[in-house]
Amino acid sequence: MILPLIEDSTMALKVLAFNASPHMEKSNTTLILNPFLDGLKEEGASIETFYISQLKINPCLGDLNCWTRISGKCTQKDDVEALLPKIQQANILVFAFPLYVDGMPGPMKTLVDRLIALLDPYVVLKDRHCRHPARERTTRAKLVLISNCGFWELDNFAPLIAHAKAICKNTSWEYAGALLRPHGPALGYMLRKGYPVQDVLDAAKKAGKELAKNGKISEETLKTIGRELVPLNDYIKILNQGFEKARERAKLQK
Ligand SMILES: Cc1cc2nc3c(=O)[nH]c(=O)nc-3n(C[C@H](O)[C@H](O)[C@H](O)COP(=O)(O)O)c2cc1C
């Protein structure tokens, strides 16, 4: 059974967020996701958040029964059954996760694959490209990505952004931008040690407010979220020292 982490159904803008970090509330992903959702909530949005790792989401069987036998639904009995109508009704979808091998983690993609049930099977030409039109819905959902990665450079997210934009064309969602945090592990460390990084969290909150108020997030805000936290060479040194220590600890435990 699906239990949302946060539920507040009194407000207008419906936001559905998925956190696909296996570290859940302790994740670097959560450090950015939570203030972003707080910002949306302060502007009156209703929020539902799910940890992907707590959901039962089977891989797509590829039988296309959702297009032929039971239109718009999946024959598999798992948590996707309850999620499909929620996704269909959401104004804003938030996919939040750590970068895994240059893309989204497998369980997140497994959910995305299952969403073809929300498309109509008949192929049409849209902007001179084959598409399956989205099934009827009252609003066009906006997709926001939130991701953090271990490497230092912002360009690590380039394949992911291209993928997210393609997904939006495929699903008829509107791509509303990405909150990207390179050298993500540095953020939690610096917060714990009292380094001045609060501006990054404040910008994540501001992004939520901007999206609710203006329908978009400013470039300036996104830039602050992804700003350099520590020089490249220092980061490599700190990271490698951390791995060295972790390996020492693991040896001691043997
Ligand atoms: C299986 C796996 C694959 C990863 N692939 C990448 C990668 O391609 N590029 C990168 O910069 N970081 C990569 N990372 C590092 C994570 O993105 C990073 O540790 C992140 O801070 C974890 O975030 P979380 O605490 O939200 O789970 C990978 C980590 C794992 C476990």
Short mmCIF file of N, CA and C and ligand atoms in Angstrom, two decimals, residues 21-23 26-30 97-103 148-152 156 184-185, ligand 1:
data_model
loop_
_atom_site.label_atom_id
_atom_site.label_comp_id
_atom_site.label_asym_id
_atom_site.label_seq_id
_atom_site.Cartn_x
_atom_site.Cartn_y
_atom_site.Cartn_z
N SER A 21 16.52 8.65 -4.15
CA SER A 21 17.80 8.28 -3.52
C SER A 21 17.56 7.14 -2.55
N PRO A 22 18.38 6.09 -2.63
CA PRO A 22 18.23 5.00 -1.65
C PRO A 22 18.54 5.46 -0.23
N HIS A 23 19.20 6.61 -0.09
CA HIS A 23 19.49 7.14 1.25
C HIS A 23 18.31 7.91 1.83
N LYS A 26 18.16 10.91 4.47
CA LYS A 26 19.55 11.29 4.79
C LYS A 26 20.34 11.66 3.53
N SER A 27 19.68 11.70 2.40
CA SER A 27 20.40 11.86 1.13
C SER A 27 20.77 13.31 0.83
N ASN A 28 21.75 13.45 -0.04
CA ASN A 28 22.09 14.77 -0.57
C ASN A 28 20.94 15.30 -1.42
N THR A 29 20.23 14.39 -2.06
CA THR A 29 19.05 14.76 -2.85
C THR A 29 18.05 15.51 -1.98
N THR A 30 17.80 14.98 -0.77
CA THR A 30 16.82 15.57 0.14
C THR A 30 17.21 16.98 0.55
N PHE A 97 16.72 12.83 -7.54
CA PHE A 97 17.55 11.61 -7.43
C PHE A 97 19.03 11.96 -7.57
N PRO A 98 19.90 11.06 -7.10
CA PRO A 98 21.32 11.24 -7.37
C PRO A 98 21.62 10.81 -8.81
N LEU A 99 22.63 11.40 -9.41
CA LEU A 99 23.05 10.98 -10.75
C LEU A 99 23.72 9.62 -10.64
N TYR A 100 23.23 8.66 -11.39
CA TYR A 100 23.83 7.31 -11.43
C TYR A 100 24.26 7.02 -12.86
N VAL A 101 25.57 6.83 -13.05
CA VAL A 101 26.14 6.53 -14.37
C VAL A 101 25.50 7.43 -15.45
N ASP A 102 25.60 8.71 -15.17
CA ASP A 102 25.20 9.76 -16.13
C ASP A 102 23.70 9.86 -16.39
N GLY A 103 22.90 9.25 -15.55
CA GLY A 103 21.45 9.35 -15.77
C GLY A 103 20.68 9.16 -14.48
N ASN A 148 21.75 15.57 -7.80
CA ASN A 148 23.09 15.92 -7.33
C ASN A 148 24.02 14.82 -7.78
N CYS A 149 25.30 15.14 -7.91
CA CYS A 149 26.23 14.11 -8.37
C CYS A 149 27.54 14.21 -7.59
N GLY A 150 28.32 13.13 -7.70
CA GLY A 150 29.57 13.04 -6.95
C GLY A 150 30.71 13.80 -7.59
N PHE A 151 30.76 13.82 -8.92
CA PHE A 151 31.84 14.54 -9.58
C PHE A 151 31.64 16.05 -9.42
N TRP A 152 32.69 16.78 -9.72
CA TRP A 152 32.71 18.21 -9.41
C TRP A 152 31.96 19.09 -10.43
N ASN A 156 28.34 17.18 -15.85
CA ASN A 156 27.97 15.77 -15.66
C ASN A 156 26.48 15.53 -15.87
N GLY A 184 27.85 17.16 -4.96
CA GLY A 184 26.77 17.12 -3.97
C GLY A 184 27.21 16.71 -2.57
N PRO A 185 28.09 15.70 -2.43
CA PRO A 185 28.48 15.29 -1.08
C PRO A 185 29.13 16.42 -0.27
C1 LIG B 1 25.80 3.43 -8.72
C2 LIG B 1 26.29 4.84 -8.64
C3 LIG B 1 26.57 5.53 -9.81
C4 LIG B 1 27.02 6.85 -9.76
N1 LIG B 1 27.29 7.49 -10.93
C5 LIG B 1 27.72 8.77 -10.89
C6 LIG B 1 28.04 9.46 -12.11
O1 LIG B 1 27.90 8.95 -13.21
N2 LIG B 1 28.52 10.74 -12.02
C7 LIG B 1 28.68 11.37 -10.81
O2 LIG B 1 29.09 12.52 -10.78
N3 LIG B 1 28.35 10.74 -9.63
C8 LIG B 1 27.89 9.47 -9.65
N4 LIG B 1 27.58 8.81 -8.48
C9 LIG B 1 27.71 9.55 -7.19
C10 LIG B 1 26.37 10.04 -6.62
O3 LIG B 1 25.64 10.77 -7.58
C11 LIG B 1 26.63 10.90 -5.38
O4 LIG B 1 27.29 10.14 -4.41
C12 LIG B 1 25.43 11.56 -4.80
O5 LIG B 1 25.86 12.57 -3.91
C13 LIG B 1 24.54 10.61 -3.99
O6 LIG B 1 23.39 11.33 -3.63
P1 LIG B 1 22.29 10.88 -2.58
O7 LIG B 1 22.88 11.09 -1.21
O8 LIG B 1 21.16 11.79 -2.83
O9 LIG B 1 21.93 9.44 -2.84
C14 LIG B 1 27.16 7.49 -8.50
C15 LIG B 1 26.89 6.77 -7.32
C16 LIG B 1 26.46 5.47 -7.39
C17 LIG B 1 26.15 4.72 -6.10
#
